[in-house]
Short mmCIF file of C-alpha atoms in Angstrom, two decimals:
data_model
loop_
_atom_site.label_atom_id
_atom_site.label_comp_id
_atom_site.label_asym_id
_atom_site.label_seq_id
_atom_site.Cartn_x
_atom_site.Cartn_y
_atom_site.Cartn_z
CA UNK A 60 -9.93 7.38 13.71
CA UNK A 61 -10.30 10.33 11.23
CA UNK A 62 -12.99 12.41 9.68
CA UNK A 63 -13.19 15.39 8.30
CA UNK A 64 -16.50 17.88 7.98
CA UNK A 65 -17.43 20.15 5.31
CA UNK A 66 -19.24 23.16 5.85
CA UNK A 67 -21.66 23.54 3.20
CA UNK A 68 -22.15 21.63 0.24
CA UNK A 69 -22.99 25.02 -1.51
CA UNK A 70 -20.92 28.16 -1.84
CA UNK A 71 -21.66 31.03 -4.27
CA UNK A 72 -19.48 33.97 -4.31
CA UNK A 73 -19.31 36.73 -7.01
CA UNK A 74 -16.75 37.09 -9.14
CA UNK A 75 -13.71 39.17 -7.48
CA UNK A 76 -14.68 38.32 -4.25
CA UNK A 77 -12.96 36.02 -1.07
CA UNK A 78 -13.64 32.18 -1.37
CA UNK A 79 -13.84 30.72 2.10
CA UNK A 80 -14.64 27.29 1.98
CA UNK A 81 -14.76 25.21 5.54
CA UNK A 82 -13.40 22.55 6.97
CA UNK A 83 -13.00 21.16 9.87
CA UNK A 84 -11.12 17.62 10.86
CA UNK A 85 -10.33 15.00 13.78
CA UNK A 86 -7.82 13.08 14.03
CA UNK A 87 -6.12 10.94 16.60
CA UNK A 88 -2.44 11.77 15.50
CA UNK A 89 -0.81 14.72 14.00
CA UNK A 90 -2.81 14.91 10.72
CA UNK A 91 -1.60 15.21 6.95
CA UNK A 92 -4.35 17.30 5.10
CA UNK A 93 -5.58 18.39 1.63
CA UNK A 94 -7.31 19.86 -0.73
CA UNK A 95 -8.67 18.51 -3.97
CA UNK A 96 -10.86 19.91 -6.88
CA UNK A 97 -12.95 18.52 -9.21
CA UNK A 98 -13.96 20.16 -12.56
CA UNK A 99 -16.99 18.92 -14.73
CA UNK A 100 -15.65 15.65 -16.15
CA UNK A 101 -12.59 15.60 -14.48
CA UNK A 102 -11.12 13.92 -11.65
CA UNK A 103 -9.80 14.67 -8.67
CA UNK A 104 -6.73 17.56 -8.97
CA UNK A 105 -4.40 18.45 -5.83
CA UNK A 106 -4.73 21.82 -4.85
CA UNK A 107 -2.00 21.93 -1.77
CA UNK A 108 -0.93 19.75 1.17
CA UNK A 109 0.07 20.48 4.51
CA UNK A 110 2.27 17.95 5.80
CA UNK A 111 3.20 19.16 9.27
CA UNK A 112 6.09 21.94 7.66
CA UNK A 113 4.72 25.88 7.49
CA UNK A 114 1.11 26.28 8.59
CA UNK A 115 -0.07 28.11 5.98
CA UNK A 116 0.10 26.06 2.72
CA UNK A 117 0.05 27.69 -0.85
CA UNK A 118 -1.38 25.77 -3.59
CA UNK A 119 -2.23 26.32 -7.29
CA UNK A 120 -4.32 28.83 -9.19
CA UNK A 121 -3.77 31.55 -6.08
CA UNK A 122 -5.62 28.79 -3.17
CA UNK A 123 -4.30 28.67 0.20
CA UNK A 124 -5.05 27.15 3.08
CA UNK A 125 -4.19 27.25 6.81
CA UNK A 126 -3.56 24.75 9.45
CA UNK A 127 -5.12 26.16 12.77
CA UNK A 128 -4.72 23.09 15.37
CA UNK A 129 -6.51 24.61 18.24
CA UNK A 130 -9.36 25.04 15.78
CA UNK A 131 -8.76 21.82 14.01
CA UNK A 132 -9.51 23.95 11.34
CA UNK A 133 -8.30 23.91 7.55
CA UNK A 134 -9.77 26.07 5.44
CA UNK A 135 -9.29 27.13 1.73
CA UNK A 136 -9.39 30.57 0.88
CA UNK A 137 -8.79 32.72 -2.06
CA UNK A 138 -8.65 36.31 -2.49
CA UNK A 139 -10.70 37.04 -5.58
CA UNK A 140 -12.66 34.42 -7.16
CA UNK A 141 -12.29 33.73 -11.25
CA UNK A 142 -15.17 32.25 -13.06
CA UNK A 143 -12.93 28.86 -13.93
CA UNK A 144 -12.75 28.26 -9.94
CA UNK A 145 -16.26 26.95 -10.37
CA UNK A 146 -15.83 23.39 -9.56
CA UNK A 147 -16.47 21.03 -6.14
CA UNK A 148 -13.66 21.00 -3.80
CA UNK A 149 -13.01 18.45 -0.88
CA UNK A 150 -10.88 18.69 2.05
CA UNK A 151 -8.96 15.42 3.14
CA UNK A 152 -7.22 14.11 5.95
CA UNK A 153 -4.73 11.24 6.48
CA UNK A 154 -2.37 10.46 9.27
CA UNK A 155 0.72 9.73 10.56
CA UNK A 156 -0.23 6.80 12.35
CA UNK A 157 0.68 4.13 9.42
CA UNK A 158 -2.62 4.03 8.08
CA UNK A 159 -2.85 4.62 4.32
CA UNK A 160 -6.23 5.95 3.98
CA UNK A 161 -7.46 9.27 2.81
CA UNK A 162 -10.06 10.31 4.73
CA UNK A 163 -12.12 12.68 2.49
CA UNK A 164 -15.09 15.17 2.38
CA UNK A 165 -18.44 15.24 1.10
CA UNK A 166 -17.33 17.84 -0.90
CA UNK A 167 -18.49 21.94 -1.39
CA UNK A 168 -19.87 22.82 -4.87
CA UNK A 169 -18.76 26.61 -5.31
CA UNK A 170 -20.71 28.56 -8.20
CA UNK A 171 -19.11 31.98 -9.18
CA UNK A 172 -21.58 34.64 -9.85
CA UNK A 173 -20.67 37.12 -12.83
CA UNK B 45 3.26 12.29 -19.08
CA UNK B 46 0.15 10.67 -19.40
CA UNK B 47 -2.41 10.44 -16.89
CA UNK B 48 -4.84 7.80 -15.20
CA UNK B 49 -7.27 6.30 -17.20
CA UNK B 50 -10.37 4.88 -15.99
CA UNK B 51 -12.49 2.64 -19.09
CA UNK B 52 -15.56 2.95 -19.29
CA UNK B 53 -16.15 7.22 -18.17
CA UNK B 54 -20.14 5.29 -17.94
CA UNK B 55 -21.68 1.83 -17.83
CA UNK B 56 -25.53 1.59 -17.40
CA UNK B 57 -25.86 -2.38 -16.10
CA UNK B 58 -28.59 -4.33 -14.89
CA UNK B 59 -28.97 -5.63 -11.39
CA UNK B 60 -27.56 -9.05 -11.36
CA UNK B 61 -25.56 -8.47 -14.14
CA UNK B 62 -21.17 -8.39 -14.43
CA UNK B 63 -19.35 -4.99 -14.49
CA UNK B 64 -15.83 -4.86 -14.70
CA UNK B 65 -14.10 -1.37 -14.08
CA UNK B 66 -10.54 -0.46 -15.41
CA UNK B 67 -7.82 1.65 -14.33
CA UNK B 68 -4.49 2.39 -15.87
CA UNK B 69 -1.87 3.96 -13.61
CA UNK B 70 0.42 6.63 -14.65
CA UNK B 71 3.30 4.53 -15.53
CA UNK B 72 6.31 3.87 -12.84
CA UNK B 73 3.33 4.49 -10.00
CA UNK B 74 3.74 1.45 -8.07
CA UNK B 75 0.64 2.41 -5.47
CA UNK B 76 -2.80 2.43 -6.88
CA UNK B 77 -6.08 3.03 -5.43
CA UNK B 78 -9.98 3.07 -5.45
CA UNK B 79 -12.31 4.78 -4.18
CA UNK B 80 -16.44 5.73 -4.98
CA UNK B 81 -18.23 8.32 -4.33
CA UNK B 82 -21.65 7.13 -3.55
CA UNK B 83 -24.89 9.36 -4.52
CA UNK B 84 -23.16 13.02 -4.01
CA UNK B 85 -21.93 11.62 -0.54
CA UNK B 86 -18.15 11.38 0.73
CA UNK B 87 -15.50 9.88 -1.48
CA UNK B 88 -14.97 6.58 0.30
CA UNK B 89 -11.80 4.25 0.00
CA UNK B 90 -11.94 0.67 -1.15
CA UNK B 91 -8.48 -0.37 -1.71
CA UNK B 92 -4.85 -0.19 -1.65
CA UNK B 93 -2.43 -2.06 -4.02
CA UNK B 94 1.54 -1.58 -3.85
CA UNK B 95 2.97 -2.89 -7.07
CA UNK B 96 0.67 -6.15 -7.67
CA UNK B 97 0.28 -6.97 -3.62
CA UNK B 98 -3.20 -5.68 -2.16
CA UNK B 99 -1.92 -3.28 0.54
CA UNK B 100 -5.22 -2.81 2.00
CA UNK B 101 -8.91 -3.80 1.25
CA UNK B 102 -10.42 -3.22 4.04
CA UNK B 103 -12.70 -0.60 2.51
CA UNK B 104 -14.51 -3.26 -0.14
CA UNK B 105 -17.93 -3.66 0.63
CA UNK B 106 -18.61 -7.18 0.50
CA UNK B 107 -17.23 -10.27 -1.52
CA UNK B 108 -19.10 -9.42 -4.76
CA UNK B 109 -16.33 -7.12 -5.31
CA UNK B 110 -13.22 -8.22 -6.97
CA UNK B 111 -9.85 -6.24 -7.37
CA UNK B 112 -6.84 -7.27 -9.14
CA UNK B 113 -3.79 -5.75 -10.70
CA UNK B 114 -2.14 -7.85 -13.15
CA UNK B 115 1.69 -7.80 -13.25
CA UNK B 116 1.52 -4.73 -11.54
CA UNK B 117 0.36 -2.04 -14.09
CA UNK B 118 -2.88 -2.07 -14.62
CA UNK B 119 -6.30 -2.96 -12.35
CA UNK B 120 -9.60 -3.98 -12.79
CA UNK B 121 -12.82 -3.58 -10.26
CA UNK B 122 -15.59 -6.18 -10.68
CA UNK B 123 -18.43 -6.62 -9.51
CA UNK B 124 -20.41 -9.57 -9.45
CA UNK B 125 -23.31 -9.88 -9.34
CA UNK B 126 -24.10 -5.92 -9.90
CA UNK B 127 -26.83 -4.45 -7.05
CA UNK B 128 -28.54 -0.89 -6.81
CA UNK B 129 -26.44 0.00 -4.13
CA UNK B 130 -23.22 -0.29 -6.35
CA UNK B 131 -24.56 2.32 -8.17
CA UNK B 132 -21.82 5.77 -7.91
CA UNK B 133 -18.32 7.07 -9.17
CA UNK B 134 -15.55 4.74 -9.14
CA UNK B 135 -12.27 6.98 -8.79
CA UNK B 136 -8.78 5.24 -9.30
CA UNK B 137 -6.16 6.69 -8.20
CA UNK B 138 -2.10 6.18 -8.48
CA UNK B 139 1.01 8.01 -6.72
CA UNK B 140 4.59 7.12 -6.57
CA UNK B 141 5.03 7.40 -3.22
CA UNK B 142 2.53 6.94 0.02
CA UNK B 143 -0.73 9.15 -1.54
CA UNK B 144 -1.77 9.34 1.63
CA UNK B 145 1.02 12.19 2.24
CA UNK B 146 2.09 13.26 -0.77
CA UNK B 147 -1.30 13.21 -3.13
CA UNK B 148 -2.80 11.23 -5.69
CA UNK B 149 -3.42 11.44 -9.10
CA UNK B 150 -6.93 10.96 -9.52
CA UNK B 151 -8.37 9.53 -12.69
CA UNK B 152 -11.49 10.87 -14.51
CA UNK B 153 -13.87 8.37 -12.96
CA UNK B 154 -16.17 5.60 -13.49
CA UNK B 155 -19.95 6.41 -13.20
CA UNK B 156 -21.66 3.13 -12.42
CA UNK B 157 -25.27 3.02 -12.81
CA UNK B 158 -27.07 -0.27 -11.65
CA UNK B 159 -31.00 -0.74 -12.63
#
């Protein structure tokens, strides 16, 4: 079995600032996770992976996320928020054991404060 | 390259009435997916197709939903007969290889309203 948790579906940072969005996942087997945004109208876009190679995973538009196992911990962060990182992000989780499902989120809204 | 396409982005429906949901793969993708999002909640899976061979449908709620992919490009989602509860995104979703380790390509979504 597999789940993943989202801490809070509401995030507002100010522009400039860190974006920390949470999450937190179980899994029975060594886990394949992800992050996905969504913009207004748009579907789901691939931020980064982590597939079991370097533990901290660098995705697009200046995300990253690390894998902490003993925390079972995967959480997205950026350094300085931009207004056009307004959007809802979920975290994912698959696994190794032969199962195709995605596992996702119920998702984080972030709003960016000018 | 062109992306997946979901038709329609909206259908309003009546309960008790047909709805049938397309998707349209990036082309050469031979796994396709669904999923919904229910009412803001998580995005849940529905099914799995590998070329024109259901993979996995274990995630369909019940049998008034119908999947099929002709010929292995495109797929359709009905459901028949509509209820409230159907109401929510529809997301389809294609990779070349196993999405479930290296990503999907998510279309723009369905959003299903039943009344």
């Amino acid at each position: 079995a597999q789940s993943v948790t989202q801490l809070g579906s509401h995030v507002s940072v100010s522009e400039g600032a860190l974006v920390l969005l949470r999450c937190n996942y179980s899994s029975s087997v060594p886990p394949y996770l992800f992050w996905y945004v969504q913009y207004p109208n748009q579907g789901l876009q691939l931020l980064l992976k982590y597939t079991s190679a370097a533990t901290l995973v660098k995705g697009i538009n200046g995300f990253e996320a690390e894998f902490k196992k003993s925390e079972t911990s995967f959480h997205l962060t950026k350094p300085s928020a931009h207004m056009s990182d307004a959007a809802e992000y979920f975290c994912a989780v698959s696994n190794s054991g032969g199962y195709q499902k995605v596992t996702f989120g119920t998702g984080t809204k972030l709003q960016v404060i000018p | 390259e062109a992306g997946v396409t979901q038709f329609p982005s909206h259908s309003v429906i009546e309960k008790g009435q047909t709805v049938t949901l397309r998707c349209d793969p990036i082309s050469g993708h031979d796994n396709l997916y669904w999923y919904r999002r229910v009412m803001g909640k998580e995005i849940k899976f529905l099914l799995h197709f590998v070329k024109e061979s259901k993979q996995d449908e274990s995630g369909m709620p019940n049998n008034r939903f119908l999947a099929e992919r002709t010929g292995g490009t495109y797929s359709t989602l009905k459901v028949q007969p509509a209820e409230l509860e159907d109401s929510g995104v529809y997301f389809c979703a294609s990779s070349p290889l196993r999405g479930d380790i290296y990503g999907y390509t998510f279309g723009s979504g369905t959003r299903l309203t039943v009344v």
